Short mmCIF file of C-alpha atoms (C1' of nucleotides) in Angstrom, two decimals:
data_model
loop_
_atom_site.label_atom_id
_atom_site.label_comp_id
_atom_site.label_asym_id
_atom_site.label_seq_id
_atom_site.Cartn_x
_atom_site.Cartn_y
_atom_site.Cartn_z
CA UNK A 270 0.00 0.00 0.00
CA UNK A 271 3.29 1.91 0.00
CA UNK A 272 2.82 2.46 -3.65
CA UNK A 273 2.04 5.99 -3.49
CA UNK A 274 2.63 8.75 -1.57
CA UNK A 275 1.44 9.84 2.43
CA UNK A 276 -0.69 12.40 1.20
CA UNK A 277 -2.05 10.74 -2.21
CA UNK A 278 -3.45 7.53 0.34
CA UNK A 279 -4.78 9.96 2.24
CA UNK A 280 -6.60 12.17 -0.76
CA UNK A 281 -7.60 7.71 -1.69
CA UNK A 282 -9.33 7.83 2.01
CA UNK A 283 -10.91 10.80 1.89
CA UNK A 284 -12.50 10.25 -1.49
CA UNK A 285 -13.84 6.88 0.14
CA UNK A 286 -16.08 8.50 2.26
CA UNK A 287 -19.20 8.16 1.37
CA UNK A 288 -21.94 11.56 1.36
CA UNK A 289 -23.23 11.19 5.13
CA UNK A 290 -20.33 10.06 6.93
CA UNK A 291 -17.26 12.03 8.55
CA UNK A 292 -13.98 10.63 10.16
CA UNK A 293 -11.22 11.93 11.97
CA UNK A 294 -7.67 12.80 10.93
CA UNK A 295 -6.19 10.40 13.49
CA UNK A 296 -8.59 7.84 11.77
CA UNK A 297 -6.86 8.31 8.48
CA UNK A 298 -3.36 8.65 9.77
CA UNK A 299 -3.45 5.53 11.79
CA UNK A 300 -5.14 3.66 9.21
CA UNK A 301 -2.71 4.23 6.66
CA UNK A 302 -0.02 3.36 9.25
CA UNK A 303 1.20 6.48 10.77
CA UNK A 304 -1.16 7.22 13.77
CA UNK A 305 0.52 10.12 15.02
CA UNK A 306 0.54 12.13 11.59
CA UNK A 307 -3.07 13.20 12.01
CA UNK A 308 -1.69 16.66 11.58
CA UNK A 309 -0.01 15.31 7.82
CA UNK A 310 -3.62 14.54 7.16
CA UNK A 311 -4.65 18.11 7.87
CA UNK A 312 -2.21 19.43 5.69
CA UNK A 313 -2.19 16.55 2.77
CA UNK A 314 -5.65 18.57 2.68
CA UNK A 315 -3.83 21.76 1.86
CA UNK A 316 -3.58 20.64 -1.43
CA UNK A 317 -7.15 18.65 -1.94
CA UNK A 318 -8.88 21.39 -3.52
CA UNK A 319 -6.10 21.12 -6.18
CA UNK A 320 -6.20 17.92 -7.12
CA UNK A 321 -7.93 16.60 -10.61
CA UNK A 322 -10.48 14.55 -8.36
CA UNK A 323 -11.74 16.59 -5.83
CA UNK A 324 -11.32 15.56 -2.26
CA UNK A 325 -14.14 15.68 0.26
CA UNK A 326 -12.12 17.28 2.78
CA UNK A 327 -15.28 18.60 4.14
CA UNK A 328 -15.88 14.67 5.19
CA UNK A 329 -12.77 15.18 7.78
CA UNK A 330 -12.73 16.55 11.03
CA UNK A 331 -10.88 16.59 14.09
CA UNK A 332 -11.23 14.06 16.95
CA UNK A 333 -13.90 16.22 18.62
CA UNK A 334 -15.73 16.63 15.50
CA UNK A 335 -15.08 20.11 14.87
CA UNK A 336 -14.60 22.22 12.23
CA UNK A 337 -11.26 22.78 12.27
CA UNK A 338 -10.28 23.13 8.48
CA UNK A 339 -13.44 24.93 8.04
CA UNK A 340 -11.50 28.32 7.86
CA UNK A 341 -9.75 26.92 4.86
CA UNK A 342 -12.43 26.19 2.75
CA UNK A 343 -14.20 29.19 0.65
CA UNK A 344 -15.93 30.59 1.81
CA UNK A 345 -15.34 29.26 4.95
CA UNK A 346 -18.89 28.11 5.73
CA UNK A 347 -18.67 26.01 2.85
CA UNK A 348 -17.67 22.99 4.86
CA UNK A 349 -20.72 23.51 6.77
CA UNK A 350 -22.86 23.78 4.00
CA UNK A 351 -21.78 20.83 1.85
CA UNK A 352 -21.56 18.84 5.33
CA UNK A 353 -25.54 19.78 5.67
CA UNK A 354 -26.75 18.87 2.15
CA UNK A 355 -25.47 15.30 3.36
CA UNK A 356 -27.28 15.36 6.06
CA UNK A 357 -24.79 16.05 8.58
CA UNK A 358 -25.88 18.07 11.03
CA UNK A 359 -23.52 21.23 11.85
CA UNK A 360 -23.56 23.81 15.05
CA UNK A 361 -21.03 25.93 16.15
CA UNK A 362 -18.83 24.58 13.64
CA UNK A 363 -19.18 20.95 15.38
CA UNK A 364 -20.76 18.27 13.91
CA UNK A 365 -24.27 16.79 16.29
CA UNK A 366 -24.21 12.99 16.50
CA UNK A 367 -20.62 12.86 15.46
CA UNK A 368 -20.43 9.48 16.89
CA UNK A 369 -23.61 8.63 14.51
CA UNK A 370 -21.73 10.41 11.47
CA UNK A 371 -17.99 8.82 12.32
CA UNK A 372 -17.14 6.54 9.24
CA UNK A 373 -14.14 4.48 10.26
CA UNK A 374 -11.77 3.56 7.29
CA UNK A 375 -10.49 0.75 9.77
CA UNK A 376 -13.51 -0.71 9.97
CA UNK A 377 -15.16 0.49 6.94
CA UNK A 378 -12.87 -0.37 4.25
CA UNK A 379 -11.11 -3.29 6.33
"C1'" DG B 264 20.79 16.68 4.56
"C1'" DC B 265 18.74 19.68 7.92
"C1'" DT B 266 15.13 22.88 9.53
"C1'" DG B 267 10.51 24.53 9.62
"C1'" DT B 268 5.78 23.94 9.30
"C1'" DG B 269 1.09 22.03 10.20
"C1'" DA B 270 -6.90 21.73 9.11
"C1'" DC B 271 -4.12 16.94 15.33
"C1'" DT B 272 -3.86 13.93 19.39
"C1'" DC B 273 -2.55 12.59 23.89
"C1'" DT B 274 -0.91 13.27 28.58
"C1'" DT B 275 -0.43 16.02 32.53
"C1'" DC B 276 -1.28 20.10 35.81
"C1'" DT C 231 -13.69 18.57 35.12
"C1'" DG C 232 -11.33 21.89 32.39
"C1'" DA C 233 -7.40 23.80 30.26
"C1'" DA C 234 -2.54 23.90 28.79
"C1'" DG C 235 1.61 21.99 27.01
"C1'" DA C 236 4.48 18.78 24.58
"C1'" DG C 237 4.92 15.17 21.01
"C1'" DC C 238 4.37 13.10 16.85
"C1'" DC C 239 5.05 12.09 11.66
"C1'" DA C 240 5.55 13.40 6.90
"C1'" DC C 241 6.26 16.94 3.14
"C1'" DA C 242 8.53 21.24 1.25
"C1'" DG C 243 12.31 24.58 0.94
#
DNA sequence: GCTGTGACTCTTC
DNA sequence: TGAAGAGCCACAG
């Protein structure tokens, strides 16, 4: 699983989740083998809205379920509002029922 | 090859 | 219980 890159099987995560569902950086980072880059998933993200496919980084929150990359998305609410047309519930940039929303790629895709 | 950076996570006070 | 600090890994310059 090595083939490609940290941030490229990252991007391949992120893309996997489907509409509905958010996980955690930590989730990501540990299931592709490097549990304590969750903050290399956060910033693999930098470059998601760049990429030919685009990456759901909306889908991907912190371990609290917050918003944290919200305030790199434009406008900024946008995570919000593409995390409500699935469904997701959003307050206070935090995500209600994260637990009900969490999509583990562990358990997921394993 | 080394240093700096980063949308996090965990442990401790 | 709540908040603060340090640690961690991987990419870019």
């Amino acid at each position: 699983m090595d083939n490609q890159n940290f941030f490229q099987q990252v991007y391949e995560v992120v893309r996997l989740v489907p509409p509905g569902r958010v996980t955690s950086y930590g989730a990501i980072a540990k299931f592709l083998g490097a549990p304590g880059a969750s903050r290399q998933v956060g910033w693999a993200m930098n470059g998601a809205g760049s990429l030919k496919p685009p990456v759901p980084a909306h889908r991907v929150v912190n371990r609290n379920g917050e918003l944290s990359g919200k305030h790199f998305f434009t406008p900024p609410s946008l995570m919000e509002d593409l995390l409500n047309q699935e469904g997701i519930t959003v307050v206070n940039d935090k995500i209600q029922n994260f637990k009900t929303h969490y999509w583990d790629p562990e358990v997921e895709l394993l």
